[in-house]
Amino acid sequence: MARRLSSLLLFALALLIASVADAAVVEHTFNVGNLSISQLCQPDMIITAVNGQLPGPTIQASEGDTVVVHLVNESPYRMTIHWHGIFQRGTPWADGPTMVTQCPVRQGGNYTYRFNVTGQEGTLWWHAHISFLRATVYGALVILPRAGAGAYPFPKPDKEEILMFGEWWNANVYDLHETAFLTGQPAGPANAYTINGKPGDLYNCSAPNQTHKIEVRQNETTLLRIINAALNTPLFFKVKDHTFTVVAADACYTTPYKTDVVVIAPGQTVDALVVADAAVGRYYMAVSPYDSAIPGNPAFSMTTGTAVLEYVGAGNATVPPVLPPQPDYNDTATAYKFLSNLTALVLPGRPTVPLDVDTRMFVTVGLGVSDCQPEQTMCNRSEGPVFSSSMNNASFVLPRATSMLEAHYGGASAGVYTRDFPDRPPIVFDYTSAASDNDTMQYTEKSTKVKTLKYNATVEMVLQNTALIAKESHPMHLHGFNFFVLAQGFGNYNETAAVSQFNLVNPQERNTVAVPTGGWAVIRFVADNPGMWYMHCHFDAHLDLGLGMVFEVQNGTTADTSVPPPPRDLPLC
């Protein structure tokens, strides 16, 4: 027996050494600058883009690789890049959110992001994390298994395609952000939805080169790596006469889930297999908005973005494809069915749900109001408070002079942030009833509050939507971690009833959860990554209004479980 164990250990060690030996450095240079582009028959306009591309370049690595990206800021704006879903273990300075982990890279400056992708596989993405600039500064980040596509825990596809959904404005998005902040009024909706940067041919005056196309052969299987890079809009995605088998979400494998519609909130990714089993022809791939707000006052463009799935041998390309029937824009039942029915594919060596909880939090998320801030020079103070948003009635404001991670590392938090983010809301009320809509409950104060966690603590958080101003599904993203979604539902959270629904066996694992409209979700994670980690709504309009907070995770007992010194080229404020 001892000899057998010794052999097994030697074999495992050999595999580990081989894996380390095979690890590579994947290196890119991102030149962020101006790109002249024309969409929707508008005159050429200047947008901010990476390497003159929309979307920007795809980063492809294998599990265990080190990724190095040299950011060269040639744009007229300050810039940061966030590597959405990457854990950044040992590299918290590379996470990217402005004034949380770094000061932004100034115009004409540069910064090198360096991180590893150990223990992660699947589809993630990268985007600007400052202003509304992620509307055009974004791209895919694909992590393959170390052994290649043959190691997928599902049948190897014949081909893979990336589909990045976005929003397009016939305006300068930086100016939109500035105006929204100065006036205290949200920016207007996008003019179009895009697939891989192109709106498709259902918009007025769309040109043939503004429709993305995927070519397939009959009966071949394609793995679609689907990413919602839109600023503010959850989306329904369908392909005429085709169905999907979902195999991963947020770079976490799922139990295969068959569906004719994919529902994806901003920040989320979905990997889905599609078989070209229809008649040879041309088929629309379509995205349309899911507007979850109640009462219904659509703040989204009620339009449809398209791409084309074209079979080899389809013949006459002048014959228009047929559009798939899309769900109604307010079809919460369809959205909830998809988002709540995913479960994890249980695999050896993958994380399991922690059963013992150290820290329990009940956190309300939603819209409210606050007074105009001194910097909001175009705010109409005579008309009273303006839109705000908050978590547990704390409306988050980024520091201006020092990043939070620098303050944390240097033990100089005074004047930068406070450690009093509440574990519960200050007022208990009927969170999902419009009858609770009163001035006292709507009003929120601006602050920069964090929740401090001991290293390796297990955190359970109930995210409870409120009906103040409107009920709405908020996509809540946590930097630095994945979390398990134990349960979700509608109405006010009832602990007794909900605990009996907890999935502690194979809950979906994600980095962004779409909290149901007028409902709740329960997440659980282990705080085993020291640093400052942003948690926020991935609607940029809501983030700008304050729907966020930060977890401060304390150091462990070793150098490997502590925040390392900052890199020498860390940007200065």
PDB file of N, CA, C and O in Angstrom, residues 14-27 60-68 114-119 143-148:
ATOM      1  N   ALA A  14       4.805  14.503 -10.952  1.00  0.00           N
ATOM      2  CA  ALA A  14       5.249  14.587 -12.349  1.00  0.00           C
ATOM      3  C   ALA A  14       4.272  15.402 -13.182  1.00  0.00           C
ATOM      4  O   ALA A  14       4.674  16.204 -14.030  1.00  0.00           O
ATOM      5  N   LEU A  15       2.963  15.173 -12.949  1.00  0.00           N
ATOM      6  CA  LEU A  15       1.955  15.954 -13.659  1.00  0.00           C
ATOM      7  C   LEU A  15       2.071  17.430 -13.338  1.00  0.00           C
ATOM      8  O   LEU A  15       1.953  18.298 -14.221  1.00  0.00           O
ATOM      9  N   LEU A  16       2.299  17.723 -12.042  1.00  0.00           N
ATOM     10  CA  LEU A  16       2.439  19.114 -11.622  1.00  0.00           C
ATOM     11  C   LEU A  16       3.638  19.758 -12.282  1.00  0.00           C
ATOM     12  O   LEU A  16       3.560  20.876 -12.800  1.00  0.00           O
ATOM     13  N   ILE A  17       4.767  19.046 -12.293  1.00  0.00           N
ATOM     14  CA  ILE A  17       5.983  19.586 -12.908  1.00  0.00           C
ATOM     15  C   ILE A  17       5.765  19.803 -14.402  1.00  0.00           C
ATOM     16  O   ILE A  17       6.164  20.831 -14.969  1.00  0.00           O
ATOM     17  N   ALA A  18       5.072  18.848 -15.051  1.00  0.00           N
ATOM     18  CA  ALA A  18       4.809  18.980 -16.485  1.00  0.00           C
ATOM     19  C   ALA A  18       3.919  20.179 -16.748  1.00  0.00           C
ATOM     20  O   ALA A  18       4.118  20.923 -17.716  1.00  0.00           O
ATOM     21  N   SER A  19       2.923  20.373 -15.858  1.00  0.00           N
ATOM     22  CA  SER A  19       2.005  21.505 -16.040  1.00  0.00           C
ATOM     23  C   SER A  19       2.748  22.824 -15.911  1.00  0.00           C
ATOM     24  O   SER A  19       2.556  23.745 -16.710  1.00  0.00           O
ATOM     25  N   VAL A  20       3.624  22.921 -14.905  1.00  0.00           N
ATOM     26  CA  VAL A  20       4.396  24.134 -14.709  1.00  0.00           C
ATOM     27  C   VAL A  20       5.334  24.363 -15.887  1.00  0.00           C
ATOM     28  O   VAL A  20       5.496  25.479 -16.390  1.00  0.00           O
ATOM     29  N   ALA A  21       5.934  23.255 -16.359  1.00  0.00           N
ATOM     30  CA  ALA A  21       6.870  23.373 -17.477  1.00  0.00           C
ATOM     31  C   ALA A  21       6.163  23.845 -18.736  1.00  0.00           C
ATOM     32  O   ALA A  21       6.738  24.559 -19.565  1.00  0.00           O
ATOM     33  N   ASP A  22       4.893  23.421 -18.905  1.00  0.00           N
ATOM     34  CA  ASP A  22       4.135  23.797 -20.100  1.00  0.00           C
ATOM     35  C   ASP A  22       3.582  25.214 -20.016  1.00  0.00           C
ATOM     36  O   ASP A  22       3.139  25.760 -21.023  1.00  0.00           O
ATOM     37  N   ALA A  23       3.551  25.800 -18.824  1.00  0.00           N
ATOM     38  CA  ALA A  23       2.989  27.135 -18.668  1.00  0.00           C
ATOM     39  C   ALA A  23       3.782  28.136 -19.497  1.00  0.00           C
ATOM     40  O   ALA A  23       5.007  28.041 -19.618  1.00  0.00           O
ATOM     41  N   ALA A  24       3.064  29.092 -20.045  1.00  0.00           N
ATOM     42  CA  ALA A  24       3.695  30.060 -20.937  1.00  0.00           C
ATOM     43  C   ALA A  24       3.382  31.473 -20.465  1.00  0.00           C
ATOM     44  O   ALA A  24       2.525  31.696 -19.598  1.00  0.00           O
ATOM     45  N   VAL A  25       4.088  32.422 -21.037  1.00  0.00           N
ATOM     46  CA  VAL A  25       3.788  33.836 -20.836  1.00  0.00           C
ATOM     47  C   VAL A  25       3.085  34.327 -22.101  1.00  0.00           C
ATOM     48  O   VAL A  25       3.637  34.232 -23.204  1.00  0.00           O
ATOM     49  N   VAL A  26       1.878  34.800 -21.932  1.00  0.00           N
ATOM     50  CA  VAL A  26       1.087  35.336 -23.046  1.00  0.00           C
ATOM     51  C   VAL A  26       1.167  36.855 -22.954  1.00  0.00           C
ATOM     52  O   VAL A  26       0.696  37.454 -21.987  1.00  0.00           O
ATOM     53  N   GLU A  27       1.761  37.483 -23.951  1.00  0.00           N
ATOM     54  CA  GLU A  27       2.087  38.908 -23.861  1.00  0.00           C
ATOM     55  C   GLU A  27       1.381  39.699 -24.961  1.00  0.00           C
ATOM     56  O   GLU A  27       1.345  39.288 -26.120  1.00  0.00           O
ATOM     57  N   GLN A  60      -5.949  34.944 -25.550  1.00  0.00           N
ATOM     58  CA  GLN A  60      -6.156  33.508 -25.370  1.00  0.00           C
ATOM     59  C   GLN A  60      -4.961  32.924 -24.637  1.00  0.00           C
ATOM     60  O   GLN A  60      -3.818  33.122 -25.033  1.00  0.00           O
ATOM     61  N   ALA A  61      -5.259  32.250 -23.551  1.00  0.00           N
ATOM     62  CA  ALA A  61      -4.216  31.634 -22.734  1.00  0.00           C
ATOM     63  C   ALA A  61      -4.670  30.235 -22.349  1.00  0.00           C
ATOM     64  O   ALA A  61      -5.813  29.850 -22.579  1.00  0.00           O
ATOM     65  N   SER A  62      -3.764  29.472 -21.768  1.00  0.00           N
ATOM     66  CA  SER A  62      -4.094  28.167 -21.212  1.00  0.00           C
ATOM     67  C   SER A  62      -4.014  28.243 -19.695  1.00  0.00           C
ATOM     68  O   SER A  62      -3.267  29.061 -19.133  1.00  0.00           O
ATOM     69  N   GLU A  63      -4.783  27.411 -19.045  1.00  0.00           N
ATOM     70  CA  GLU A  63      -4.790  27.389 -17.575  1.00  0.00           C
ATOM     71  C   GLU A  63      -3.362  27.269 -17.067  1.00  0.00           C
ATOM     72  O   GLU A  63      -2.590  26.442 -17.530  1.00  0.00           O
ATOM     73  N   GLY A  64      -3.000  28.134 -16.120  1.00  0.00           N
ATOM     74  CA  GLY A  64      -1.663  28.130 -15.555  1.00  0.00           C
ATOM     75  C   GLY A  64      -0.724  29.132 -16.179  1.00  0.00           C
ATOM     76  O   GLY A  64       0.351  29.404 -15.624  1.00  0.00           O
ATOM     77  N   ASP A  65      -1.099  29.709 -17.323  1.00  0.00           N
ATOM     78  CA  ASP A  65      -0.233  30.689 -17.984  1.00  0.00           C
ATOM     79  C   ASP A  65      -0.177  31.998 -17.206  1.00  0.00           C
ATOM     80  O   ASP A  65      -1.027  32.296 -16.357  1.00  0.00           O
ATOM     81  N   THR A  66       0.837  32.783 -17.530  1.00  0.00           N
ATOM     82  CA  THR A  66       0.935  34.153 -17.040  1.00  0.00           C
ATOM     83  C   THR A  66       0.598  35.086 -18.190  1.00  0.00           C
ATOM     84  O   THR A  66       1.104  34.919 -19.302  1.00  0.00           O
ATOM     85  N   VAL A  67      -0.267  36.041 -17.929  1.00  0.00           N
ATOM     86  CA  VAL A  67      -0.664  37.029 -18.937  1.00  0.00           C
ATOM     87  C   VAL A  67      -0.007  38.360 -18.601  1.00  0.00           C
ATOM     88  O   VAL A  67      -0.045  38.819 -17.451  1.00  0.00           O
ATOM     89  N   VAL A  68       0.633  38.954 -19.601  1.00  0.00           N
ATOM     90  CA  VAL A  68       1.284  40.253 -19.445  1.00  0.00           C
ATOM     91  C   VAL A  68       0.710  41.190 -20.508  1.00  0.00           C
ATOM     92  O   VAL A  68       0.772  40.874 -21.704  1.00  0.00           O
ATOM     93  N   ARG A 114       0.174  42.305 -15.010  1.00  0.00           N
ATOM     94  CA  ARG A 114       0.763  40.969 -15.013  1.00  0.00           C
ATOM     95  C   ARG A 114      -0.018  40.107 -14.021  1.00  0.00           C
ATOM     96  O   ARG A 114      -0.149  40.460 -12.845  1.00  0.00           O
ATOM     97  N   PHE A 115      -0.545  38.981 -14.503  1.00  0.00           N
ATOM     98  CA  PHE A 115      -1.330  38.098 -13.624  1.00  0.00           C
ATOM     99  C   PHE A 115      -1.317  36.687 -14.199  1.00  0.00           C
ATOM    100  O   PHE A 115      -1.003  36.474 -15.376  1.00  0.00           O
ATOM    101  N   ASN A 116      -1.662  35.709 -13.352  1.00  0.00           N
ATOM    102  CA  ASN A 116      -1.733  34.324 -13.828  1.00  0.00           C
ATOM    103  C   ASN A 116      -3.185  33.865 -13.884  1.00  0.00           C
ATOM    104  O   ASN A 116      -4.066  34.475 -13.273  1.00  0.00           O
ATOM    105  N   VAL A 117      -3.414  32.800 -14.627  1.00  0.00           N
ATOM    106  CA  VAL A 117      -4.770  32.281 -14.781  1.00  0.00           C
ATOM    107  C   VAL A 117      -4.832  30.838 -14.273  1.00  0.00           C
ATOM    108  O   VAL A 117      -5.510  29.991 -14.837  1.00  0.00           O
ATOM    109  N   THR A 118      -4.133  30.592 -13.182  1.00  0.00           N
ATOM    110  CA  THR A 118      -4.108  29.266 -12.573  1.00  0.00           C
ATOM    111  C   THR A 118      -5.475  28.943 -11.971  1.00  0.00           C
ATOM    112  O   THR A 118      -6.079  29.762 -11.281  1.00  0.00           O
ATOM    113  N   GLY A 119      -5.959  27.733 -12.236  1.00  0.00           N
ATOM    114  CA  GLY A 119      -7.210  27.272 -11.641  1.00  0.00           C
ATOM    115  C   GLY A 119      -8.453  27.830 -12.305  1.00  0.00           C
ATOM    116  O   GLY A 119      -9.544  27.712 -11.739  1.00  0.00           O
ATOM    117  N   ILE A 143      -9.653  31.282 -21.628  1.00  0.00           N
ATOM    118  CA  ILE A 143      -8.682  30.414 -20.947  1.00  0.00           C
ATOM    119  C   ILE A 143      -9.003  28.971 -21.306  1.00  0.00           C
ATOM    120  O   ILE A 143     -10.046  28.443 -20.928  1.00  0.00           O
ATOM    121  N   LEU A 144      -8.103  28.326 -22.048  1.00  0.00           N
ATOM    122  CA  LEU A 144      -8.281  26.946 -22.466  1.00  0.00           C
ATOM    123  C   LEU A 144      -7.762  25.994 -21.385  1.00  0.00           C
ATOM    124  O   LEU A 144      -6.889  26.356 -20.590  1.00  0.00           O
ATOM    125  N   PRO A 145      -8.279  24.766 -21.340  1.00  0.00           N
ATOM    126  CA  PRO A 145      -7.683  23.780 -20.440  1.00  0.00           C
ATOM    127  C   PRO A 145      -6.214  23.569 -20.784  1.00  0.00           C
ATOM    128  O   PRO A 145      -5.806  23.714 -21.944  1.00  0.00           O
ATOM    129  N   ARG A 146      -5.423  23.222 -19.810  1.00  0.00           N
ATOM    130  CA  ARG A 146      -4.000  23.018 -20.028  1.00  0.00           C
ATOM    131  C   ARG A 146      -3.750  21.963 -21.115  1.00  0.00           C
ATOM    132  O   ARG A 146      -2.824  22.076 -21.923  1.00  0.00           O
ATOM    133  N   ALA A 147      -4.614  20.953 -21.167  1.00  0.00           N
ATOM    134  CA  ALA A 147      -4.432  19.872 -22.140  1.00  0.00           C
ATOM    135  C   ALA A 147      -5.126  20.168 -23.469  1.00  0.00           C
ATOM    136  O   ALA A 147      -5.164  19.298 -24.348  1.00  0.00           O
ATOM    137  N   GLY A 148      -5.697  21.361 -23.636  1.00  0.00           N
ATOM    138  CA  GLY A 148      -6.331  21.722 -24.887  1.00  0.00           C
ATOM    139  C   GLY A 148      -7.815  21.418 -24.917  1.00  0.00           C
ATOM    140  O   GLY A 148      -8.398  20.932 -23.935  1.00  0.00           O
TER     141      GLY A 148
END
